[in-house]
Coordinates of C-alpha atoms in Angstrom, one line a residue:
M98 CA -127.1 105.1 -169.6
R99 CA -127.8 104.5 -166.2
R100 CA -124.4 103.2 -164.9
M101 CA -123.1 106.4 -165.9
L102 CA -125.2 108.6 -163.9
V103 CA -125.1 106.3 -161.2
A104 CA -121.5 106.5 -161.4
V105 CA -121.4 110.8 -161.7
L106 CA -123.8 110.3 -158.7
A107 CA -121.4 108.5 -157.1
M108 CA -118.5 110.4 -157.4
G109 CA -120.6 113.8 -156.3
A110 CA -121.8 112.0 -153.2
L111 CA -117.8 111.4 -152.8
A112 CA -117.1 115.0 -153.4
V113 CA -119.8 116.0 -151.1
A114 CA -118.3 113.9 -148.0
Q115 CA -114.8 115.2 -148.4
V116 CA -114.0 116.9 -145.2
Q117 CA -112.1 120.5 -146.1
Y118 CA -109.6 121.0 -142.8
A119 CA -108.1 124.3 -142.4
T120 CA -105.5 125.2 -139.9
W121 CA -103.4 128.6 -140.0
D122 CA -100.0 126.8 -138.4
G123 CA -97.9 125.9 -140.9
T124 CA -94.9 124.4 -138.9
R125 CA -96.7 121.6 -138.1
Q126 CA -98.0 121.2 -142.1
K127 CA -95.8 117.7 -142.7
V128 CA -97.4 116.2 -139.2
D129 CA -100.7 117.5 -140.3
E130 CA -100.8 115.9 -143.7
R131 CA -99.7 112.9 -142.2
L132 CA -102.7 113.3 -139.3
L133 CA -105.3 113.5 -142.3
R134 CA -104.1 110.4 -144.4
A135 CA -104.2 108.3 -141.3
F136 CA -107.3 109.3 -140.9
T137 CA -108.8 108.8 -143.9
E138 CA -107.0 105.1 -144.3
A139 CA -108.8 104.5 -140.7
T140 CA -112.4 105.8 -141.6
G141 CA -112.7 106.1 -145.8
I142 CA -113.4 109.8 -144.9
P143 CA -111.0 111.5 -147.7
V144 CA -109.9 115.3 -145.9
A145 CA -108.6 117.7 -147.5
Y146 CA -105.5 120.1 -146.3
N147 CA -106.3 124.0 -146.2
L148 CA -102.9 125.7 -145.0
V149 CA -104.3 129.5 -144.9
P150 CA -101.8 132.4 -143.9
W151 CA -102.7 134.0 -140.0
G152 CA -103.0 137.6 -141.9
T153 CA -106.0 135.9 -143.8
Y154 CA -107.2 133.2 -141.8
W155 CA -109.8 135.0 -139.7
Q156 CA -110.9 136.6 -143.3
K157 CA -112.0 133.7 -144.4
A158 CA -113.6 132.6 -140.7
S159 CA -116.0 135.3 -141.1
A160 CA -117.7 133.1 -143.5
M161 CA -118.9 130.8 -140.3
V162 CA -121.1 134.0 -139.5
A163 CA -122.3 134.7 -143.0
G164 CA -123.4 131.3 -143.1
G165 CA -122.0 131.1 -146.5
T166 CA -119.3 128.3 -147.6
T167 CA -116.7 127.4 -145.4
F168 CA -114.7 124.9 -144.2
D169 CA -115.7 121.8 -142.2
V170 CA -113.0 121.8 -139.3
M171 CA -111.0 124.8 -138.1
W172 CA -108.1 125.5 -136.0
M173 CA -109.7 128.2 -133.1
N174 CA -107.5 130.4 -130.8
L175 CA -109.5 131.3 -127.1
D176 CA -109.0 135.1 -128.6
N177 CA -111.6 134.9 -131.1
F178 CA -113.6 132.0 -129.8
P179 CA -116.4 134.0 -127.7
F180 CA -117.2 136.1 -131.0
Y181 CA -117.8 133.0 -132.8
A182 CA -119.6 131.2 -130.3
S183 CA -121.6 134.4 -129.3
Q184 CA -122.9 134.7 -133.0
R185 CA -124.0 131.1 -133.0
A186 CA -121.1 130.1 -136.1
L187 CA -120.1 127.1 -134.5
A188 CA -121.8 123.5 -134.3
P189 CA -122.5 121.9 -131.2
I190 CA -120.1 118.8 -131.1
P191 CA -121.9 115.5 -130.1
L192 CA -119.0 113.5 -127.9
S193 CA -118.9 110.3 -127.3
P194 CA -118.7 108.7 -123.8
E195 CA -115.3 107.6 -123.9
A196 CA -113.8 111.0 -125.7
R197 CA -115.6 113.4 -123.1
E198 CA -114.1 111.2 -120.5
A199 CA -110.6 111.8 -122.0
L200 CA -110.1 115.1 -122.9
P201 CA -108.5 117.8 -120.3
K202 CA -112.0 119.3 -118.3
G203 CA -110.4 122.6 -118.1
A204 CA -109.6 122.7 -121.6
L205 CA -112.9 121.3 -123.0
G206 CA -114.6 124.0 -120.2
L207 CA -112.6 127.2 -121.9
Y208 CA -114.7 125.6 -125.4
T209 CA -118.2 124.5 -123.7
V210 CA -120.9 127.1 -123.5
R211 CA -124.2 126.6 -121.7
G212 CA -123.5 122.9 -121.7
E213 CA -122.7 123.0 -125.0
V214 CA -119.4 121.6 -126.2
L215 CA -118.5 124.1 -129.2
G216 CA -115.0 123.0 -129.9
L217 CA -111.9 119.8 -129.0
P218 CA -109.3 121.5 -127.2
L219 CA -105.7 120.5 -129.5
G220 CA -102.4 119.4 -127.7
P221 CA -101.3 122.4 -125.0
Q222 CA -99.2 124.8 -126.6
V223 CA -96.3 125.7 -123.9
V224 CA -94.5 128.5 -123.7
T225 CA -90.7 126.8 -124.2
V226 CA -87.4 128.3 -123.2
Y227 CA -84.9 126.8 -125.6
I228 CA -81.2 126.8 -125.5
N229 CA -78.2 126.3 -128.0
R230 CA -76.2 123.8 -126.1
K231 CA -73.2 124.7 -128.3
L232 CA -73.0 128.3 -127.6
F233 CA -73.3 127.6 -124.2
Q234 CA -70.5 125.6 -123.9
E235 CA -68.6 127.9 -126.2
R236 CA -69.2 130.4 -124.2
G237 CA -68.9 128.8 -120.6
V238 CA -72.5 129.2 -119.8
P239 CA -73.8 126.3 -117.5
I240 CA -76.5 125.0 -119.0
P241 CA -79.6 124.8 -117.2
K242 CA -81.6 121.9 -116.7
D243 CA -83.7 122.0 -113.5
S244 CA -83.9 125.6 -112.5
W245 CA -82.5 128.7 -112.6
T246 CA -83.5 132.5 -111.9
F247 CA -84.3 135.5 -114.3
E248 CA -81.2 136.9 -112.9
E249 CA -78.8 133.7 -114.0
M250 CA -80.8 133.7 -117.9
R251 CA -79.6 137.7 -117.7
E252 CA -76.2 137.1 -117.1
A253 CA -76.2 134.0 -119.1
A254 CA -77.7 136.4 -122.3
K255 CA -75.0 138.9 -121.6
R256 CA -71.9 136.0 -121.8
L257 CA -73.8 134.9 -125.2
T258 CA -73.7 138.2 -126.7
F259 CA -70.8 139.0 -128.5
T260 CA -69.5 139.2 -132.1
R261 CA -67.8 136.5 -133.7
P262 CA -64.1 137.2 -135.8
D263 CA -66.2 137.4 -138.8
G264 CA -68.6 140.1 -138.2
K265 CA -71.5 138.3 -137.3
K266 CA -73.3 138.9 -134.3
V267 CA -74.7 136.3 -131.6
W268 CA -77.3 137.8 -129.2
G269 CA -78.3 136.4 -126.0
I270 CA -82.3 136.0 -126.3
N271 CA -85.1 137.5 -128.2
A272 CA -86.4 139.7 -126.2
M273 CA -88.5 141.3 -128.9
D274 CA -90.8 138.5 -129.1
L275 CA -91.5 139.0 -125.1
Q276 CA -93.7 141.6 -125.5
I277 CA -95.5 141.9 -121.9
D278 CA -98.7 141.4 -123.1
T279 CA -98.3 138.3 -125.3
E280 CA -98.2 134.4 -124.2
Y281 CA -94.7 134.7 -123.9
G282 CA -94.0 138.0 -122.0
M283 CA -97.3 136.9 -119.8
A284 CA -95.3 133.7 -118.9
F285 CA -92.8 136.0 -117.1
Y286 CA -95.3 137.9 -115.6
Y287 CA -97.6 135.0 -114.1
S288 CA -94.2 133.9 -112.8
N289 CA -93.7 137.1 -110.8
G290 CA -96.9 137.2 -109.3
G291 CA -99.2 138.4 -111.6
T292 CA -102.6 137.9 -111.5
G293 CA -104.7 139.2 -114.6
I294 CA -104.3 142.1 -116.7
I295 CA -108.0 143.0 -116.6
K296 CA -110.1 142.5 -113.0
R297 CA -113.8 142.3 -111.9
V298 CA -114.6 145.2 -109.9
G299 CA -118.6 144.4 -108.8
D300 CA -120.3 144.3 -111.7
R301 CA -117.4 145.7 -114.2
Y302 CA -114.3 145.4 -115.1
E303 CA -111.0 147.5 -115.2
A304 CA -107.6 147.3 -116.2
N305 CA -105.2 145.3 -113.8
L306 CA -101.8 147.0 -115.0
D307 CA -100.4 146.4 -111.5
E308 CA -96.9 146.5 -110.0
A309 CA -96.3 142.8 -111.2
F310 CA -97.0 143.9 -114.8
R311 CA -94.7 146.8 -114.7
D312 CA -91.7 145.3 -112.9
T313 CA -91.6 142.2 -115.5
A314 CA -92.4 144.8 -118.4
Q315 CA -89.2 146.6 -117.0
R316 CA -86.7 143.5 -116.7
L317 CA -87.6 142.5 -120.2
L318 CA -87.4 145.6 -122.1
D319 CA -84.2 146.0 -120.0
L320 CA -83.1 143.0 -122.5
I321 CA -82.9 145.0 -125.2
Y322 CA -81.9 148.8 -124.4
V323 CA -80.3 148.5 -120.8
D324 CA -78.1 145.3 -121.3
K325 CA -78.7 145.3 -124.5
V326 CA -78.4 141.3 -125.1
S327 CA -81.7 141.0 -127.6
P328 CA -82.0 142.8 -131.2
G329 CA -84.1 145.4 -130.9
P330 CA -86.2 147.1 -133.9
Q331 CA -83.9 148.1 -136.4
D332 CA -81.2 145.6 -135.1
S333 CA -81.4 142.5 -137.3
T334 CA -83.2 141.9 -140.7
L335 CA -83.7 138.4 -139.1
Q336 CA -86.3 137.0 -137.0
G337 CA -85.8 135.2 -133.6
Y338 CA -86.2 131.8 -134.3
Q339 CA -84.3 132.2 -137.8
L340 CA -81.0 133.4 -135.7
F341 CA -81.4 131.1 -133.3
Q342 CA -81.6 128.2 -136.5
A343 CA -78.4 129.9 -137.8
G344 CA -76.7 129.7 -134.0
Q345 CA -76.9 133.4 -133.6
M346 CA -78.9 133.1 -130.7
G347 CA -78.2 131.5 -127.3
I348 CA -82.1 131.6 -125.4
Y349 CA -85.2 131.4 -127.5
V350 CA -88.6 131.6 -126.0
L351 CA -91.7 130.8 -128.1
G352 CA -94.0 127.8 -128.2
S353 CA -93.4 124.0 -127.8
W354 CA -94.4 123.9 -131.7
M355 CA -91.1 125.0 -132.7
T356 CA -89.8 121.6 -132.0
E357 CA -91.1 121.4 -135.7
V358 CA -89.2 124.2 -136.9
W359 CA -85.9 122.9 -135.7
K360 CA -86.1 119.6 -136.9
G361 CA -85.1 121.7 -140.3
T362 CA -81.6 122.4 -138.7
P363 CA -80.0 118.9 -138.0
D364 CA -77.1 120.5 -137.0
L365 CA -78.8 122.8 -134.3
D366 CA -77.8 121.4 -130.8
W367 CA -80.7 122.4 -129.1
A368 CA -82.2 121.6 -125.7
F369 CA -85.2 122.6 -123.4
A370 CA -84.5 125.0 -120.5
P371 CA -86.8 125.5 -117.6
L372 CA -88.8 128.6 -117.2
P373 CA -86.6 130.9 -114.9
A374 CA -87.8 132.4 -111.5
M375 CA -88.7 135.5 -110.9
R376 CA -88.5 136.1 -107.7
K377 CA -87.2 134.3 -104.5
G378 CA -90.1 132.2 -103.3
L379 CA -91.7 132.2 -106.3
E380 CA -92.0 129.5 -108.6
P381 CA -92.3 130.0 -112.7
V382 CA -95.3 129.8 -113.8
G383 CA -95.6 128.9 -117.2
V384 CA -98.3 129.8 -120.1
Y385 CA -100.1 127.5 -122.5
S386 CA -102.6 128.3 -125.6
V387 CA -105.0 125.8 -126.0
H388 CA -106.6 125.9 -129.4
A389 CA -109.1 124.0 -130.8
L390 CA -111.1 122.3 -133.6
V391 CA -114.4 123.4 -134.3
V392 CA -117.0 122.7 -136.6
P393 CA -118.7 125.8 -138.2
A394 CA -122.5 125.6 -138.5
A395 CA -122.5 126.3 -142.2
S396 CA -120.1 123.1 -142.6
R397 CA -122.6 121.0 -145.0
N398 CA -120.3 117.8 -144.1
K399 CA -120.8 118.2 -140.0
A400 CA -121.2 114.1 -139.6
S401 CA -117.4 113.6 -140.8
A402 CA -116.3 116.7 -139.2
Y403 CA -117.5 115.7 -136.1
R404 CA -115.8 112.2 -136.4
L405 CA -112.4 114.2 -137.6
A406 CA -112.5 116.7 -134.6
E407 CA -113.1 113.6 -132.1
W408 CA -110.3 111.8 -133.7
Y409 CA -107.9 114.2 -134.1
T410 CA -107.9 115.0 -130.6
T411 CA -108.8 111.7 -128.5
S412 CA -107.8 108.7 -130.9
P413 CA -104.4 106.7 -129.9
Q414 CA -103.5 107.0 -133.2
A415 CA -103.4 110.5 -133.7
Q416 CA -102.0 111.3 -130.2
R417 CA -99.0 108.7 -131.1
I418 CA -98.8 110.0 -134.0
L419 CA -98.5 113.5 -132.5
A420 CA -96.4 113.0 -129.4
G421 CA -94.1 111.1 -131.5
A422 CA -93.1 113.4 -133.7
G423 CA -92.3 116.3 -130.6
L424 CA -95.3 117.8 -130.6
M425 CA -97.7 117.7 -127.4
P426 CA -100.8 115.9 -128.1
T427 CA -103.9 117.1 -126.5
L428 CA -103.6 113.8 -123.7
A429 CA -100.1 114.7 -123.2
E430 CA -99.7 113.3 -119.9
R431 CA -100.7 109.8 -121.3
Y432 CA -98.5 109.8 -124.3
R433 CA -95.8 111.4 -122.1
S434 CA -93.3 108.4 -122.9
N435 CA -93.9 108.5 -126.6
Y436 CA -93.2 112.9 -126.8
L437 CA -89.9 111.8 -124.4
Q438 CA -88.7 109.4 -126.8
A439 CA -89.0 111.7 -129.8
L440 CA -86.6 113.9 -128.4
P441 CA -84.0 111.8 -126.7
G442 CA -81.3 114.0 -124.8
R443 CA -83.2 117.4 -125.0
N444 CA -84.3 118.0 -121.1
A445 CA -87.7 117.2 -122.5
E446 CA -88.7 116.5 -119.0
V447 CA -88.3 120.3 -117.7
V448 CA -91.7 120.8 -119.9
F449 CA -93.5 117.9 -118.3
R450 CA -92.5 119.0 -115.0
Q451 CA -93.7 122.6 -115.4
L452 CA -97.4 121.6 -116.6
P453 CA -98.8 121.3 -113.4
R454 CA -98.3 125.0 -113.2
M455 CA -99.5 126.2 -116.5
V456 CA -101.9 128.6 -116.4
V457 CA -104.5 130.3 -119.9
R458 CA -104.3 133.8 -120.1
H459 CA -107.0 136.0 -119.4
A460 CA -108.7 132.6 -118.9
E461 CA -111.2 134.3 -116.3
V462 CA -112.6 137.2 -118.9
R463 CA -112.8 135.3 -122.0
N464 CA -116.5 136.1 -122.3
L465 CA -116.1 139.3 -122.4
S466 CA -117.8 141.0 -125.5
N467 CA -115.1 143.4 -126.7
L468 CA -112.1 141.2 -125.3
P469 CA -110.1 141.5 -128.2
E470 CA -110.7 145.0 -128.7
V471 CA -109.3 145.5 -125.1
L472 CA -106.4 143.2 -126.1
D473 CA -105.6 145.0 -129.2
A474 CA -105.6 148.6 -127.6
L475 CA -103.1 147.2 -124.6
Y476 CA -100.8 145.5 -127.7
S477 CA -100.5 148.6 -129.1
A478 CA -100.0 150.8 -126.5
M479 CA -97.3 148.5 -125.4
N480 CA -95.8 148.1 -128.3
L481 CA -95.0 151.9 -128.4
A482 CA -92.4 151.2 -125.1
W483 CA -91.5 147.4 -127.2
T484 CA -90.1 149.5 -130.0
G485 CA -88.3 152.4 -128.2
N486 CA -91.1 155.0 -129.0
L487 CA -92.8 155.4 -125.6
P488 CA -91.3 155.2 -121.9
L489 CA -92.9 152.4 -120.0
D490 CA -94.6 154.5 -117.7
K491 CA -96.2 156.6 -120.6
A492 CA -97.3 153.4 -122.6
M493 CA -98.6 151.8 -119.7
E494 CA -100.4 155.0 -118.7
K495 CA -101.9 154.9 -122.6
A496 CA -102.6 151.4 -122.2
R497 CA -104.5 151.7 -118.9
A498 CA -106.9 154.6 -119.9
D499 CA -107.8 153.4 -123.6
M500 CA -108.7 149.4 -121.9
N501 CA -110.6 151.0 -119.3
A502 CA -112.9 153.5 -122.2
L503 CA -113.2 149.8 -123.9
L504 CA -114.0 147.8 -120.4
R505 CA -116.9 150.2 -119.6
K506 CA -118.7 149.0 -122.6
A507 CA -117.8 145.4 -121.9
R508 CA -120.4 142.6 -120.7
P509 CA -120.6 139.1 -120.2
L510 CA -121.4 137.3 -123.6
W511 CA -123.0 133.8 -121.5

C-alpha cells in the first residue's frame, strides 16, 4: 500500500514538473517540437507544446494578469509587453552570467524593466524580401543579388504581372501586406528617411506622420491602385504567401520565418533579395521584430521555466537546431555559418549584410501606457486607404487626429 502511495505521489510530482510552453507561431511547429524534445533529453524536464492561434492567444494570456492557471513559458511581442510588465504579470528571470553576456544587449534591454529581466529575446524576426527566380528568368527580369532601388523593384513587379494562357493571374508583389504602419511597410518607411511615427515634445507625445511617412505610403499604395502589380482587396481569394507558393507572385515581402513555409513547396525556386533603396544616398534600413520568451508570475513551475527559456535562447544545441533549420537564432551572428549552410544557393548572405542597419519600430516609445491603442488607431485609419475606402491624405488626417487624442493621455509606464 505504501509503495502504491509513493508511486502515485511520484506521478503527481512528474505532472507538476512538466513545463507548459505556449506560442502563436505555427510556421515553426516542427522546429519547436524538435527543440523541446532536445531540451527534455538534455535536462530530463518534460515539456508540453501548446500552439494557440493568434486570435485567441492574448485572451489566454490575460490569465497572467488574473493570476490564475497559466502556461509556464510563453511567447511575447513588444506591442503587448509593456502592459503585462506594468501589471507585474511577468516573473523576473534569473540569468546565469554566461547567458547575460551572450544575449544581444539591445534586444535584452527592450525586455528589461527597472533592472529586472522580464523576457529573453528570440532570434531577430527580420523583414525579408523573397523572389521567385523562375518567374524572374521567365520574364527576363534581372535578379537582384546585392542591391536595387525601389523603382527597379517597381519595374520588376510590372514585368512580373501578367496572365498566363490558362487564365491564371501572376502578380508582381504583395503590397496589400505592406500597409505603412505594419513592420513590413515600415521597413520601406525607415529606408525612406523615417525616424519614427510618434515623437516626444517636452513632456508630451504626438503623431509624427511626416513627409517620409506620406511618400512611402503613397508609393506602396500605388503598387496596388496605380501600377496594379499587386492584388487589391477583392482581386484574389488567396493570401500573398499562397500566391507566392503557387508560383503566382514574383516578389514577396514578409518575415524571415517564412523559410519554414517555403519548405512545404520543394519545387518553388525562391531566393532572398535585398531590401530596396528608397532614395539616392540612403541605405535600406530594415525592421526586425524582437519576440521573447517570458515566464508568467502565476507559473507554478518557475525553476524549470527559467531553465527552458535560457536554454532555448542561448544554448549551443538550441542555436544550432534553429540555424540549421534556416531560422534566425537569438545569437544570429555566432551561428551565421549554420544558417547559410541550411539555405545554400538562396542568397541568404543578404540578410546578414542588412542586420547591422535593422531597427525595432517604435523602440523609443515602447513604454507608453496606451501604445497598443495608439497603434490600433493608426492601423484602423490607414486600413481605410489600403482597402480603397479613403484617400491617403484623408486617412492620414484621421490617423493623426485619433492618435493625438490618445497620445494626450499617454504616460511612461516606467
